[in-house]
Amino acid sequence: CEILRLNEDPNVQGLALDLPESLYSSKVLNAVKPEKDVDGLSSVNLGRLVRGDVSDCLIPPTVGAVMELLEDLGGKRVLLLGARGALGAALQSELQREGAAVLSCHWDTPQLQSELRHADVVVFGSMKPNDVPVSWMKPGATIISCAHNLLSGKRGQGLHFSSPVRERLKLSNMVKNMERWIQSQQSRKWDLHCLKLQPLSPVPSDIEISRAQSPKAVDVLAKEIGLLTDEIEIYGQTKAKVRLSLLERLKDQPDGKYVLVAGITPTPLGEGKSTVTIGLVQALTAHLNINSFACLRQPSQGPTFGVKGGAAGGGYAQVIPMEEFNLHLTGDIHAITAANNLLAAAIDARILHENTQSDKVRIILSYPDDNFSSQFFKKRLGISKTDPETLTEEEISKFVRLDIDPSTITWQRVVDTNDRFLRKITVGQANTEKGLVRQAQFDIAVASEIMAILALTTSLQDMKERLGKMVVANDKKGEPVTAEDLGVTGALAVLMKDAIKPTLMQTLEGTPVFVHAGPFANIAHGNSSVLADKIALKLVGEKGFVVTEAGFGADIGMEKFFNIKCRASGLVPSVVVLVATVRALKMHGGGPNVTAGAPLKKEYTEENLQLVADGCCNLQKQIQITQLFGVPVVVALNVFKTDSPAEVDLVCKIAKESGAFDAVPCNHWSAGGRGAVKLAQAVEKAANQKNSFKYLYNLELPIVEKIRIIAQKVYGAQDVELSPIAQSQVDRYTRQGFGNLPICMAKTHLSLSHQPERKGVPTGFILPISDVRASIGAGFIYPLVGTMSTMPGLPTRPCFYDIDLDPITEQVKGLF
């Protein structure tokens, strides 16, 4: 249907129907989207008109023309004749609003003559039958015809309006529609219906809290924050993908303030960065009435079923529904897994076929009929011929052989499960693989370069180009082999075409959240997507805030956020929120080790000011790292019931003395957004401070020098030491032209050094670089510090022991 097609056309802002009267059915009128209804006859528009929401509706042109002809209707009797359906309802509503007593009837009404005799105004909604004479009208009555025929006779004052009047009013409605559309493109304070919280004490489990709240329908949330109907793709009741076309619509909109949440060096006690992120936006929007958006990473199912659990925040500062957030979401990680493993299969299949087929057979099988002229190899190899019969043997070999060196393959298969037995595998053992056996491995899905690309890309075209640039191996001459060389770029883009769209969800208090991308911070760059941030910054408007989170400590996730993500996005952060807890600082101060599931020792549950003071060295170091980038820092101290007031005061005092703009105790875990209002106010003030943001290093520096700057200035190392393998890789990447990429250090997150057991602020150590690899599509070089595994393992007591499903209610149990 043409109406439905025009409804979805973003270039059409209004629809005016010009149809025969017989086709003006309710079904046709309501097929037009309410926001594009110029005739004003849809049920939605009429409902607003009847309710008196005049500013939010359009007056149907015919109704407007009638009202222009009438004056001083107060107390007058108006008879509507033959005015049915939407037109009749709109006329009756407007006439009553002007004080008239309105009666509506049909031409065959038995008492019609009597009603006409008493009516001061008669409005014909359809053609007058010949058997109803004008002599029935009250002398002096005003008679208006909305139909196309004129009165056959005249008694009293007979009026009619011509098509130009109707068209003028229709054009007026079109102008109003366009004004509304223009207004919708501009930033505004959201009319957001926030959800009420009733915090309980003691605080229930995360999943109990999540389940006790009734989230808004996601299409309602989308409308509240300024998304158009055709800009969302709904998944169930509480999730929706947001289309990238929004960026084009809002391209002239000023961005909001950009806030990064980072933390001190993590401990098993947890710091609560995700909880702070959610608590902060709940405070900003639900309690301070400031537009704000949280942008979070999608959690991997590895930690969810392994040791860490979910990543939706916690307590009364969560993303809901938390089970949907933590399990599958909208399938982005599955899409990455499929794309990654398709490329892995293409590599091995290519090696097999090149080893078992002649060049001529390969060109016949690979490029049948007229497909030869469009193949991707031509551009790379500079072959301009369109007829395969004219190729020389050298050109044929060059065309159909990549000559991949199996020993140089860096592309691994992935699965989104912690499975230590896949860390080293052998592939190609079946007889059908002709003895092409090689050692390989599986990585966890979120470690895939495709995940890093998803997080750093700026458009569908950019993603496709990045996918094509991914280097998977070298050929036997030492030249890089890419996904584009394998001919798989287009297929990868198809698999990723929906995953590139951020997923919209909400917090416990009904404020918006984008969940998108989920690279780990210790083996990747550890930040949510550039696209989610960019869209959110447009939606919140100039005075709003976008709060995003960097993985692990500031030395890892924040450093990569600034040096990698900000370079890719061009965005400049306004504030860093640095998260700490008293008990985590005690561990950095020399407190005893913590065993998962075991009761905490008294050092963590009783006041110990010396231990806190000693541990603040790590907080001070992370503040100093933030200051390297010239961005104001606010310390958020997550308060636990075992923290004494003196311990809390001591941490805040040391933080401010160490250069923090402010340091604020927070209780959002137990109180929701209300417990983070002071933090929100501090962040708002800090965002107005002078910002002298700068990168840590120049991209033109040699690879080793960039590694050294990070090691010395961020980690506090004395120097770096590259293994022979690492040095040869640096030399190779430099020779291949990849030396000007930023650095993404793959390092333990549990210490500033490479040794996880060294807490606090280690000094005097030499940072060992065991290997150096390249993610050319994502756009960074990643050195491996010491021994780093890209496939986690399951612990003795994994989280999946507690996870279950109620077969009656279908409710998930045991997630946290």
Tab-separated table of N, CA and C in Angstrom, residues 264 580-591 608-621 650-651 654 759-761:
chain	number	residue	atom	x	y	z
A	264	ILE	N	39.738	2.149	40.514
A	264	ILE	CA	41.066	1.793	41.008
A	264	ILE	C	41.386	0.385	40.513
A	580	ALA	N	35.990	3.874	43.842
A	580	ALA	CA	36.777	3.158	44.847
A	580	ALA	C	35.855	2.688	45.959
A	581	THR	N	36.336	1.724	46.748
A	581	THR	CA	35.648	1.306	47.969
A	581	THR	C	36.670	1.250	49.101
A	582	VAL	N	36.206	1.417	50.313
A	582	VAL	CA	37.091	1.362	51.470
A	582	VAL	C	37.753	-0.012	51.569
A	583	ARG	N	36.971	-1.076	51.399
A	583	ARG	CA	37.538	-2.405	51.610
A	583	ARG	C	38.510	-2.800	50.501
A	584	ALA	N	38.286	-2.323	49.256
A	584	ALA	CA	39.265	-2.591	48.195
A	584	ALA	C	40.568	-1.843	48.469
A	585	LEU	N	40.455	-0.624	48.970
A	585	LEU	CA	41.665	0.132	49.322
A	585	LEU	C	42.423	-0.547	50.459
A	586	LYS	N	41.688	-1.176	51.389
A	586	LYS	CA	42.358	-1.916	52.471
A	586	LYS	C	43.198	-3.061	51.901
A	587	MET	N	42.693	-3.726	50.878
A	587	MET	CA	43.475	-4.809	50.270
A	587	MET	C	44.737	-4.252	49.626
A	588	HIS	N	44.622	-3.084	48.956
A	588	HIS	CA	45.813	-2.460	48.366
A	588	HIS	C	46.777	-1.968	49.440
A	589	GLY	N	46.262	-1.765	50.647
A	589	GLY	CA	47.116	-1.327	51.749
A	589	GLY	C	47.788	-2.464	52.484
A	590	GLY	N	47.590	-3.694	52.012
A	590	GLY	CA	48.236	-4.841	52.644
A	590	GLY	C	47.284	-5.763	53.365
A	591	GLY	N	45.984	-5.597	53.157
A	591	GLY	CA	44.999	-6.469	53.799
A	591	GLY	C	45.128	-7.900	53.313
A	608	ASN	N	39.820	0.392	60.323
A	608	ASN	CA	41.285	0.272	60.314
A	608	ASN	C	41.823	1.420	59.454
A	609	LEU	N	41.999	2.559	60.054
A	609	LEU	CA	42.376	3.769	59.320
A	609	LEU	C	43.761	3.655	58.698
A	610	GLN	N	44.674	2.949	59.342
A	610	GLN	CA	46.019	2.824	58.793
A	610	GLN	C	46.009	2.025	57.499
A	611	LEU	N	45.248	0.941	57.502
A	611	LEU	CA	45.144	0.110	56.300
A	611	LEU	C	44.525	0.902	55.148
A	612	VAL	N	43.512	1.707	55.455
A	612	VAL	CA	42.875	2.551	54.440
A	612	VAL	C	43.881	3.568	53.901
A	613	ALA	N	44.597	4.226	54.797
A	613	ALA	CA	45.572	5.244	54.376
A	613	ALA	C	46.650	4.640	53.495
A	614	ASP	N	47.134	3.442	53.882
A	614	ASP	CA	48.169	2.782	53.081
A	614	ASP	C	47.644	2.421	51.691
A	615	GLY	N	46.384	1.983	51.636
A	615	GLY	CA	45.818	1.560	50.351
A	615	GLY	C	45.473	2.699	49.427
A	616	CYS	N	45.337	3.907	49.977
A	616	CYS	CA	44.996	5.065	49.141
A	616	CYS	C	46.094	5.401	48.142
A	617	CYS	N	47.273	4.770	48.279
A	617	CYS	CA	48.331	4.998	47.286
A	617	CYS	C	47.853	4.605	45.892
A	618	ASN	N	47.029	3.542	45.803
A	618	ASN	CA	46.519	3.112	44.497
A	618	ASN	C	45.530	4.125	43.940
A	619	LEU	N	44.676	4.653	44.809
A	619	LEU	CA	43.733	5.693	44.399
A	619	LEU	C	44.488	6.929	43.924
A	620	GLN	N	45.509	7.316	44.653
A	620	GLN	CA	46.306	8.488	44.271
A	620	GLN	C	46.972	8.280	42.909
A	621	LYS	N	47.485	7.071	42.690
A	621	LYS	CA	48.132	6.767	41.408
A	621	LYS	C	47.129	6.861	40.258
A	650	LEU	N	38.315	9.854	55.532
A	650	LEU	CA	39.752	9.791	55.229
A	650	LEU	C	39.986	9.617	53.729
A	651	VAL	N	39.247	8.718	53.111
A	651	VAL	CA	39.418	8.490	51.664
A	651	VAL	C	39.090	9.767	50.890
A	654	ILE	N	41.932	12.379	51.350
A	654	ILE	CA	43.152	12.046	50.594
A	654	ILE	C	42.921	12.255	49.098
A	759	LYS	N	49.913	-5.667	44.795
A	759	LYS	CA	48.864	-4.672	44.971
A	759	LYS	C	49.494	-3.299	45.219
A	760	GLY	N	48.618	-2.322	45.530
A	760	GLY	CA	49.106	-0.987	45.810
A	760	GLY	C	49.695	-0.336	44.573
A	761	VAL	N	50.932	0.192	44.702
A	761	VAL	CA	51.620	0.853	43.580
A	761	VAL	C	53.031	0.260	43.459
